[in-house]
Short mmCIF file of C-alpha atoms and ligand atoms in Angstrom, two decimals:
data_model
loop_
_atom_site.label_atom_id
_atom_site.label_comp_id
_atom_site.label_asym_id
_atom_site.label_seq_id
_atom_site.Cartn_x
_atom_site.Cartn_y
_atom_site.Cartn_z
CA MET A 1386 108.72 170.84 26.59
CA LYS A 1387 112.43 170.91 25.91
CA ILE A 1388 114.53 170.17 28.98
CA GLN A 1389 117.01 172.94 29.61
CA ALA A 1390 119.81 173.45 32.11
CA PRO A 1391 118.43 174.82 35.40
CA LYS A 1392 118.28 178.59 35.86
CA GLY A 1393 121.56 180.04 37.10
CA THR A 1394 123.71 177.18 35.75
CA LYS A 1395 125.92 177.14 32.70
CA ASP A 1396 127.30 174.53 30.31
CA VAL A 1397 130.90 174.90 29.25
CA LEU A 1398 131.19 174.02 25.57
CA PRO A 1399 134.30 172.70 23.81
CA GLU A 1400 134.99 176.15 22.34
CA GLU A 1401 135.16 177.62 25.86
CA SER A 1402 136.60 174.80 27.91
CA TYR A 1403 140.17 175.64 26.89
CA ILE A 1404 139.66 179.00 28.62
CA TRP A 1405 138.70 177.22 31.85
CA GLN A 1406 141.73 174.99 31.50
CA TYR A 1407 143.90 178.05 30.89
CA VAL A 1408 142.80 179.88 34.07
CA GLU A 1409 142.91 176.66 36.08
CA ASP A 1410 146.47 175.95 34.96
CA ARG A 1411 147.52 179.48 35.82
CA PHE A 1412 145.91 179.22 39.26
CA LYS A 1413 147.54 175.85 39.96
CA ASN A 1414 150.86 177.30 38.92
CA ILE A 1415 150.69 180.33 41.23
CA CYS A 1416 149.58 178.07 44.10
CA ARG A 1417 152.61 175.89 43.49
CA LEU A 1418 154.86 178.97 43.52
CA TYR A 1419 153.49 179.92 46.95
CA GLY A 1420 153.68 176.39 48.37
CA TYR A 1421 149.95 175.52 48.36
CA ASN A 1422 148.79 171.96 47.71
CA GLU A 1423 145.47 170.86 46.29
CA VAL A 1424 142.65 169.37 48.36
CA ARG A 1425 139.43 167.89 47.03
CA PHE A 1426 136.38 167.40 49.18
CA PRO A 1427 132.73 166.43 48.81
CA THR A 1428 130.22 168.56 46.92
CA PHE A 1429 127.82 168.10 49.83
CA GLU A 1430 128.27 168.16 53.59
CA TYR A 1431 126.05 167.81 56.63
CA THR A 1432 124.04 171.05 56.84
CA GLU A 1433 125.27 171.71 60.37
CA LEU A 1434 128.78 172.43 59.07
CA PHE A 1435 127.60 175.52 57.21
CA GLN A 1436 125.17 176.55 59.93
CA ARG A 1437 128.01 176.58 62.44
CA GLY A 1438 130.78 177.64 60.07
CA VAL A 1439 129.28 180.22 57.71
CA GLY A 1440 126.79 181.35 60.37
CA ASP A 1441 123.10 180.93 61.06
CA THR A 1442 122.21 184.58 60.48
CA THR A 1443 123.96 185.01 57.13
CA ASP A 1444 122.01 185.34 53.87
CA ILE A 1445 123.83 182.28 52.60
CA VAL A 1446 122.52 180.04 55.38
CA GLN A 1447 119.12 181.68 55.76
CA LYS A 1448 118.13 182.01 52.13
CA GLU A 1449 120.59 180.58 49.67
CA MET A 1450 121.50 177.01 50.57
CA TYR A 1451 120.43 173.98 48.59
CA THR A 1452 119.43 171.81 51.54
CA PHE A 1453 117.53 168.51 51.48
CA LEU A 1454 116.99 165.37 53.50
CA ASP A 1455 118.72 162.32 52.07
CA LYS A 1456 117.05 158.94 52.05
CA GLY A 1457 118.44 158.27 55.53
CA GLY A 1458 116.73 161.41 56.83
CA ARG A 1459 119.99 163.37 57.27
CA SER A 1460 120.05 167.05 56.38
CA ILE A 1461 122.50 167.54 53.54
CA THR A 1462 123.60 170.80 51.88
CA LEU A 1463 125.35 171.41 48.56
CA ARG A 1464 128.42 173.45 49.51
CA PRO A 1465 127.79 177.20 49.17
CA GLU A 1466 131.56 177.83 49.54
CA GLY A 1467 134.77 175.95 50.36
CA THR A 1468 136.22 177.35 53.59
CA ALA A 1469 133.98 175.47 56.04
CA SER A 1470 134.67 172.18 54.21
CA VAL A 1471 138.44 172.71 54.21
CA ALA A 1472 138.29 173.54 57.93
CA ARG A 1473 136.29 170.33 58.49
CA LEU A 1474 138.85 168.38 56.44
CA PHE A 1475 141.69 169.94 58.46
CA ILE A 1476 140.15 168.75 61.74
CA GLU A 1477 139.02 165.36 60.47
CA HIS A 1478 142.46 164.40 59.15
CA GLY A 1479 144.42 165.64 62.16
CA PHE A 1480 146.36 168.37 60.36
CA ALA A 1481 146.75 170.16 63.70
CA SER A 1482 149.60 167.76 64.54
CA ARG A 1483 151.50 168.56 61.33
CA PRO A 1484 154.00 171.42 60.91
CA MET A 1485 152.31 174.81 60.65
CA PRO A 1486 151.28 176.66 58.63
CA GLN A 1487 149.39 174.22 56.41
CA ARG A 1488 148.54 175.55 52.95
CA PHE A 1489 145.72 174.25 50.78
CA TYR A 1490 144.13 175.26 47.52
CA TYR A 1491 140.98 174.06 45.77
CA ILE A 1492 139.01 174.38 42.55
CA ILE A 1493 135.33 173.78 43.21
CA SER A 1494 131.79 174.32 42.10
CA ALA A 1495 129.58 175.97 44.73
CA PHE A 1496 125.83 176.43 45.00
CA ARG A 1497 123.75 179.37 46.17
CA TYR A 1498 120.09 180.03 45.46
CA GLU A 1499 120.52 183.68 44.40
CA ASN A 1500 119.04 186.12 41.93
CA THR A 1501 120.71 185.37 38.67
CA GLN A 1502 121.44 188.89 37.42
CA GLY A 1503 124.71 190.77 37.46
CA GLY A 1504 127.32 188.05 37.47
CA ARG A 1505 125.47 185.81 39.94
CA PHE A 1506 124.92 182.14 39.28
CA ARG A 1507 123.29 179.37 41.27
CA GLU A 1508 126.07 176.97 40.45
CA PHE A 1509 129.35 178.82 40.15
CA HIS A 1510 133.02 177.98 40.49
CA GLN A 1511 135.70 179.13 42.84
CA PHE A 1512 139.48 179.00 43.00
CA GLY A 1513 140.31 179.17 46.69
CA ILE A 1514 143.19 178.95 49.12
CA GLU A 1515 143.20 178.42 52.88
CA ASN A 1516 146.15 178.81 55.21
CA PHE A 1517 145.97 177.35 58.73
CA GLY A 1518 148.11 177.91 61.80
CA ALA A 1519 149.59 181.34 61.05
CA LYS A 1520 148.30 184.23 63.13
CA PHE A 1521 150.63 187.07 62.15
CA PRO A 1522 149.88 189.71 59.50
CA ILE A 1523 152.73 188.58 57.26
CA THR A 1524 150.49 185.66 56.26
CA ASP A 1525 147.62 188.03 55.43
CA ALA A 1526 150.00 189.95 53.16
CA GLN A 1527 151.26 186.77 51.47
CA VAL A 1528 147.71 185.56 50.88
CA ILE A 1529 146.70 188.88 49.31
CA SER A 1530 149.91 188.87 47.30
CA LEU A 1531 149.08 185.45 45.83
CA ALA A 1532 145.68 186.69 44.67
CA TYR A 1533 147.07 189.96 43.36
CA ASN A 1534 149.87 188.28 41.42
CA PHE A 1535 147.46 185.75 39.97
CA PHE A 1536 145.28 188.52 38.53
CA THR A 1537 148.15 190.66 37.28
CA SER A 1538 149.85 187.64 35.69
CA LEU A 1539 146.69 187.24 33.60
CA GLY A 1540 147.10 190.83 32.41
CA LEU A 1541 144.43 192.36 34.66
CA ASP A 1542 145.88 195.74 35.53
CA THR A 1543 142.76 197.63 36.59
CA ILE A 1544 141.83 195.50 39.60
CA LYS A 1545 141.41 197.21 42.96
CA VAL A 1546 142.40 195.62 46.24
CA ASN A 1547 140.18 196.80 49.11
CA ILE A 1548 141.06 195.83 52.66
CA ASN A 1549 139.54 196.33 56.07
CA SER A 1550 139.68 194.97 59.59
CA ILE A 1551 136.56 193.88 61.42
CA GLY A 1552 138.34 193.14 64.70
CA CYS A 1553 138.14 190.19 67.05
CA PRO A 1554 135.66 189.12 69.77
CA VAL A 1555 137.41 191.54 72.17
CA CYS A 1556 136.71 194.69 70.15
CA ARG A 1557 133.58 193.37 68.44
CA GLY A 1558 131.48 193.82 71.62
CA ASP A 1559 131.82 197.60 71.78
CA TYR A 1560 131.40 197.91 68.06
CA LEU A 1561 128.21 195.85 67.94
CA LYS A 1562 126.79 197.91 70.79
CA SER A 1563 127.32 201.17 68.86
CA LEU A 1564 126.04 199.61 65.66
CA LYS A 1565 122.89 198.40 67.36
CA GLU A 1566 122.28 201.83 68.87
CA TYR A 1567 122.77 203.51 65.50
CA PHE A 1568 120.44 201.20 63.60
CA SER A 1569 117.84 201.25 66.40
CA ASP A 1570 117.61 205.01 65.85
CA HIS A 1571 116.76 204.31 62.19
CA LYS A 1572 114.66 201.23 62.79
CA GLU A 1573 111.59 202.56 60.95
CA SER A 1574 113.55 202.80 57.66
CA LEU A 1575 115.04 199.29 57.80
CA CYS A 1576 113.65 196.34 55.83
CA ALA A 1577 111.91 193.52 57.73
CA THR A 1578 114.95 191.23 57.48
CA CYS A 1579 117.24 193.92 58.86
CA ILE A 1580 114.93 194.52 61.80
CA GLN A 1581 115.49 190.87 62.69
CA ARG A 1582 119.22 191.27 62.04
CA LEU A 1583 119.27 194.16 64.50
CA GLU A 1584 118.74 191.72 67.34
CA LYS A 1585 120.73 188.75 66.11
CA ASN A 1586 123.63 190.12 64.07
CA PRO A 1587 123.58 193.87 63.30
CA MET A 1588 126.77 193.66 61.20
CA ARG A 1589 124.78 191.83 58.54
CA ILE A 1590 122.74 195.04 57.97
CA LEU A 1591 125.88 196.56 56.49
CA ASP A 1592 125.69 194.33 53.44
CA CYS A 1593 121.92 194.39 52.94
CA LYS A 1594 121.09 194.98 49.28
CA GLU A 1595 117.86 196.98 49.92
CA GLU A 1596 118.28 200.62 48.85
CA GLY A 1597 116.74 202.01 52.08
CA CYS A 1598 119.08 199.98 54.28
CA LYS A 1599 122.09 200.82 52.11
CA LEU A 1600 121.39 204.53 52.57
CA ILE A 1601 121.32 204.23 56.35
CA ALA A 1602 124.32 201.91 56.44
CA LYS A 1603 126.40 204.58 54.67
CA ASP A 1604 126.80 206.57 57.90
CA ALA A 1605 126.90 203.65 60.33
CA PRO A 1606 129.83 203.26 62.77
CA LYS A 1607 132.81 201.51 61.17
CA PRO A 1608 134.50 198.49 62.76
CA ILE A 1609 137.92 199.98 62.10
CA ASP A 1610 137.22 202.79 64.62
CA TYR A 1611 136.66 200.25 67.39
CA LEU A 1612 139.70 198.00 67.00
CA CYS A 1613 141.53 196.88 70.14
CA ASP A 1614 145.29 197.48 70.29
CA GLU A 1615 146.15 194.04 69.00
CA CYS A 1616 143.81 194.26 66.01
CA LYS A 1617 144.97 197.79 65.25
CA GLY A 1618 148.61 196.67 65.34
CA HIS A 1619 147.83 193.69 63.13
CA PHE A 1620 146.18 195.91 60.54
CA GLU A 1621 149.02 198.44 60.56
CA MET A 1622 151.60 195.71 60.08
CA LEU A 1623 149.57 194.23 57.22
CA ARG A 1624 149.54 197.64 55.52
CA SER A 1625 153.29 197.98 55.92
CA TYR A 1626 153.87 194.51 54.40
CA LEU A 1627 151.60 195.32 51.47
CA ASP A 1628 153.65 198.46 50.93
CA VAL A 1629 156.87 196.40 50.87
CA THR A 1630 155.23 194.00 48.40
CA ARG A 1631 154.21 197.05 46.31
CA ILE A 1632 150.59 196.00 46.20
CA PRO A 1633 148.36 199.03 45.69
CA TYR A 1634 145.33 198.87 47.99
CA MET A 1635 142.60 201.01 49.50
CA VAL A 1636 141.10 200.74 52.96
CA ASP A 1637 137.35 200.33 52.56
CA PRO A 1638 135.94 200.65 56.11
CA TYR A 1639 132.60 199.14 55.12
CA ILE A 1640 133.74 195.75 53.90
CA VAL A 1641 132.28 193.30 56.42
CA ARG A 1642 131.80 190.26 54.11
CA GLY A 1643 128.71 188.08 54.03
CA LEU A 1644 130.03 185.19 56.14
CA ASP A 1645 130.21 185.12 59.93
CA TYR A 1646 133.56 183.45 60.45
CA TYR A 1647 135.78 186.45 59.75
CA THR A 1648 138.02 188.15 62.30
CA LYS A 1649 140.54 190.98 61.77
CA THR A 1650 141.57 191.25 58.10
CA VAL A 1651 138.94 191.11 55.36
CA PHE A 1652 139.51 192.00 51.73
CA GLU A 1653 137.93 192.06 48.30
CA ILE A 1654 139.42 192.44 44.86
CA VAL A 1655 137.05 194.21 42.51
CA ASP A 1656 136.85 195.34 38.89
CA GLU A 1657 134.22 196.51 36.44
CA VAL A 1658 132.37 193.47 35.12
CA LEU A 1659 129.31 194.03 32.92
CA ASP A 1660 129.55 197.81 33.67
CA LYS A 1661 129.29 197.20 37.38
CA GLU A 1662 131.91 196.99 40.06
CA LEU A 1663 131.93 193.34 41.08
CA ALA A 1664 134.04 191.33 43.50
CA ILE A 1665 136.13 188.78 41.65
CA CYS A 1666 137.78 187.69 44.89
CA GLY A 1667 136.81 187.84 48.53
CA GLY A 1668 138.57 186.61 51.63
CA GLY A 1669 139.87 187.22 55.07
CA ARG A 1670 141.10 185.88 58.35
CA TYR A 1671 139.02 183.49 60.46
CA ASP A 1672 140.85 182.82 63.70
CA ASN A 1673 137.94 181.11 65.48
CA LEU A 1674 136.41 178.96 62.76
CA ILE A 1675 138.31 175.74 63.47
CA GLU A 1676 137.41 175.91 67.13
CA GLN A 1677 133.80 176.83 66.33
CA ILE A 1678 133.32 173.64 64.36
CA GLY A 1679 134.92 171.38 66.94
CA GLY A 1680 138.70 171.65 66.46
CA GLU A 1681 141.55 173.27 68.35
CA ALA A 1682 142.13 177.03 68.51
CA ILE A 1683 143.97 177.35 65.21
CA PRO A 1684 143.88 180.55 63.14
CA GLY A 1685 143.19 180.59 59.44
CA ILE A 1686 143.04 182.91 56.46
CA GLY A 1687 142.12 182.49 52.80
CA PHE A 1688 140.19 183.75 49.82
CA ALA A 1689 138.05 182.55 46.93
CA ILE A 1690 137.93 183.83 43.37
CA GLY A 1691 134.72 183.67 41.30
CA VAL A 1692 135.79 181.86 38.12
CA GLU A 1693 132.79 182.89 35.96
CA ARG A 1694 133.39 186.54 36.85
CA LEU A 1695 137.11 186.19 36.22
CA ILE A 1696 136.48 184.75 32.76
CA MET A 1697 133.90 187.46 31.95
CA LEU A 1698 136.44 190.09 32.94
CA LEU A 1699 139.25 188.54 30.89
CA SER A 1700 136.97 188.25 27.88
CA GLN A 1701 135.75 191.85 28.26
CA LYS A 1702 139.35 193.02 28.27
CA GLY A 1703 140.46 190.86 25.35
CA LEU A 1704 142.86 188.95 27.59
CA LEU A 1705 141.81 185.43 26.70
CA PRO A 1706 144.18 183.15 24.82
CA GLN A 1707 143.03 183.10 21.22
CA THR A 1708 143.09 179.49 20.19
CA GLU A 1709 141.32 176.45 21.42
CA LYS A 1710 143.15 173.17 21.28
CA ASN A 1711 142.60 171.59 17.85
CA PRO A 1712 143.86 168.18 16.82
CA GLN A 1713 147.12 168.67 14.94
CA VAL A 1714 146.58 165.97 12.34
CA PHE A 1715 143.60 164.60 10.45
CA ILE A 1716 144.02 161.32 8.60
CA ALA A 1717 141.90 161.24 5.47
CA ALA A 1718 141.42 157.60 4.57
CA LEU A 1719 139.96 156.41 1.29
CA GLY A 1720 138.61 152.87 1.44
CA GLU A 1721 138.61 150.10 3.99
CA THR A 1722 142.27 149.09 3.64
CA ALA A 1723 143.32 152.73 4.10
CA LEU A 1724 141.05 153.01 7.13
CA LYS A 1725 142.75 150.02 8.78
CA LYS A 1726 146.14 151.52 8.01
CA SER A 1727 145.03 154.84 9.47
CA ILE A 1728 144.25 153.14 12.80
CA LEU A 1729 147.92 152.20 13.05
CA ILE A 1730 149.22 155.56 11.84
CA ALA A 1731 147.01 157.43 14.31
CA ALA A 1732 148.35 155.26 17.14
CA MET A 1733 151.93 155.92 16.02
CA LEU A 1734 151.39 159.70 15.86
CA ARG A 1735 149.67 159.80 19.26
CA ASN A 1736 152.57 157.81 20.73
CA GLN A 1737 154.81 160.63 19.58
CA GLY A 1738 152.58 163.17 21.33
CA ILE A 1739 150.91 164.42 18.13
CA SER A 1740 147.15 164.82 18.56
CA THR A 1741 145.40 163.00 15.75
CA VAL A 1742 141.88 162.27 14.58
CA MET A 1743 140.91 160.08 11.65
CA GLU A 1744 138.01 159.81 9.27
CA GLU A 1745 135.21 157.76 10.83
CA LEU A 1746 132.34 158.45 8.44
CA SER A 1747 133.61 157.09 5.06
CA ARG A 1748 133.11 160.44 3.32
CA SER A 1749 134.49 161.63 -0.01
CA LEU A 1750 137.96 163.15 0.08
CA LYS A 1751 136.47 166.61 -0.52
CA SER A 1752 134.17 166.31 2.50
CA GLN A 1753 136.99 164.98 4.64
CA MET A 1754 139.21 167.93 3.69
CA LYS A 1755 136.40 170.36 4.54
CA TYR A 1756 135.91 168.71 7.90
CA ALA A 1757 139.66 168.80 8.67
CA ASP A 1758 139.67 172.48 7.79
CA LYS A 1759 136.72 173.19 10.09
CA LEU A 1760 138.45 171.32 12.91
CA GLY A 1761 141.45 173.61 12.40
CA CYS A 1762 143.95 170.78 11.92
CA GLU A 1763 147.46 171.82 10.91
CA TYR A 1764 148.08 168.79 8.74
CA VAL A 1765 146.05 166.31 6.73
CA LEU A 1766 147.56 162.98 5.96
CA ILE A 1767 145.90 161.42 2.92
CA ILE A 1768 146.03 157.70 2.26
CA GLY A 1769 144.30 155.63 -0.40
CA ASP A 1770 145.04 152.23 -1.98
CA ASP A 1771 147.79 153.71 -4.18
CA GLU A 1772 149.65 155.21 -1.29
CA ILE A 1773 149.38 152.03 0.76
CA GLU A 1774 150.87 150.00 -2.04
CA LYS A 1775 153.85 152.32 -2.18
CA GLY A 1776 154.18 152.69 1.59
CA VAL A 1777 153.75 156.46 1.37
CA CYS A 1778 151.13 159.11 2.14
CA ARG A 1779 150.31 162.59 0.97
CA LEU A 1780 150.95 165.16 3.68
CA LYS A 1781 149.21 168.49 3.34
CA ASN A 1782 150.07 171.56 5.38
CA MET A 1783 146.68 173.25 5.79
CA LYS A 1784 148.14 176.69 6.48
CA THR A 1785 150.44 176.92 3.46
CA SER A 1786 148.43 174.48 1.28
CA SER A 1787 151.73 172.86 0.27
CA GLU A 1788 151.72 169.11 -0.20
CA LYS A 1789 154.35 166.44 -0.34
CA ILE A 1790 154.53 162.71 -0.74
CA THR A 1791 156.32 161.21 2.19
CA ASN A 1792 157.38 157.83 3.35
CA LEU A 1793 155.11 156.63 6.19
CA ASP A 1794 158.17 156.28 8.46
CA GLU A 1795 159.07 159.92 7.80
CA VAL A 1796 155.69 161.45 8.65
CA VAL A 1797 156.50 162.19 12.27
CA LYS A 1798 159.81 163.81 11.33
CA SER A 1799 158.13 165.99 8.67
CA ILE A 1800 155.49 167.19 11.12
CA GLN A 1801 157.99 167.80 13.89
CA ALA A 1802 160.19 169.73 11.46
CA GLY A 1803 157.19 171.92 10.66
CA PHE A 1804 156.79 171.06 6.98
P1 HAM B 988 132.48 184.95 48.88
O1 HAM B 988 132.79 186.42 48.89
O2 HAM B 988 131.14 184.53 49.28
O3 HAM B 988 133.58 184.29 49.81
O4 HAM B 988 132.79 184.37 47.45
C1 HAM B 988 134.04 184.58 46.82
C2 HAM B 988 133.86 184.98 45.36
O5 HAM B 988 133.04 184.01 44.71
C3 HAM B 988 133.11 186.28 45.16
O6 HAM B 988 134.00 187.38 45.25
C4 HAM B 988 132.58 186.12 43.75
O7 HAM B 988 133.57 186.43 42.79
C5 HAM B 988 132.27 184.63 43.69
N1 HAM B 988 130.83 184.38 43.89
C6 HAM B 988 130.15 184.32 45.06
N2 HAM B 988 128.85 184.05 44.85
C7 HAM B 988 128.69 183.95 43.52
C8 HAM B 988 127.58 183.68 42.66
N3 HAM B 988 126.36 183.44 43.13
N4 HAM B 988 127.81 183.65 41.32
C9 HAM B 988 129.03 183.87 40.81
N5 HAM B 988 130.12 184.11 41.57
C10 HAM B 988 129.96 184.16 42.90
C11 HAM B 988 133.66 182.95 50.05
O8 HAM B 988 133.04 182.11 49.44
C12 HAM B 988 134.68 182.60 51.09
N6 HAM B 988 134.67 181.14 51.29
C13 HAM B 988 136.05 183.07 50.68
C14 HAM B 988 137.11 182.75 51.66
C15 HAM B 988 138.00 181.75 51.60
N7 HAM B 988 137.33 183.39 52.80
C16 HAM B 988 138.33 182.80 53.44
N8 HAM B 988 138.72 181.79 52.71
#
């Protein structure tokens, strides 16, 4: 049997990798503009981090984690997301004693054992940011603004920003009580998992994917109707800042997000991907996470963008850059002496920043020209014994098909001048 890549994973081929580099560069650039610095952290962590951070009753922790015992008998999990790891990194490296807020961004792969339809992968990639130490709504607005400007700078003008507030531990108590009462009245129509959720974490019923549960959840009490004064004020201020920033948004009272660490603001940015409305970005505030995993009481907020979904959306809308990066010059060498000369010429061109490949298969000139054409090179530099003797080469512009004999010392100048 042929060995294939595991279900839910994807190879990125040379003809696509420039697209990944393009979106990565754009993300790094917007992060720089907003003062965020990159962090890198391990692909795997001790399982306990996600149990305590993401939450024991979430789908991610209950069903979707890639967890195994290592050879030392420790329970290890491939990261299903980045926030818990960045929070762990923040505590471990004593960032609490540095000036606040601290701003981080990351580009990661993440792993969730999910159904693989509809824009879901088992290994996927995220662009994320996390901001620590800022509790006021101006930070929420700046975080949403970064995401919004990233998408619009890529030409995405149909995205929708949906926001909500799910309150804090103070208002959550009353809300959970009402939610539990409501769902208890409809217990017979809930799926088996949701019946368990009813006891442990009724908010999780709101994002159950079973049709029956979805139908009941539609009329469930909304967290926004139970906000305490502080949370209500926070949300109103956030809305006023978004208005100043001219970010169009909708309040979607049923966004609760699938991770347990959120408090107050939650948001999703959605668009039609593969004929379905999909979240290309999800985030929110998590004022208790750092404390929950053993640090000080330091608030945080952030988001993560699904890179596969982003690229699908850009491609669907014809917003991808058109060209991959081809080598600019191909050196067609005829014979061993020419080959040796081409080693030196290639080095000289590369030193001048001109990307260059050379013939490595001793083919006929015709085959070499065909290959250079397929590679999409702008120029072919042809050298044979004759040319070497005279210290020249033939330079061919592949777009115009014009050719000229040029002194070897002049090649760089000719190319830079756009012959
Ligand atoms: P999340 O909503 O679980 O949030 O994931 C963020 C984004 O990652 C989603 O909106 C989606 O685009 C993408 N995504 C999630 N799962 C998959 C999958 N199986 N296949 C493809 N794409 C996927 C978080 O991960 C939070 N850590 C975000 C955050 C950061 N909140 C605060 N800071």
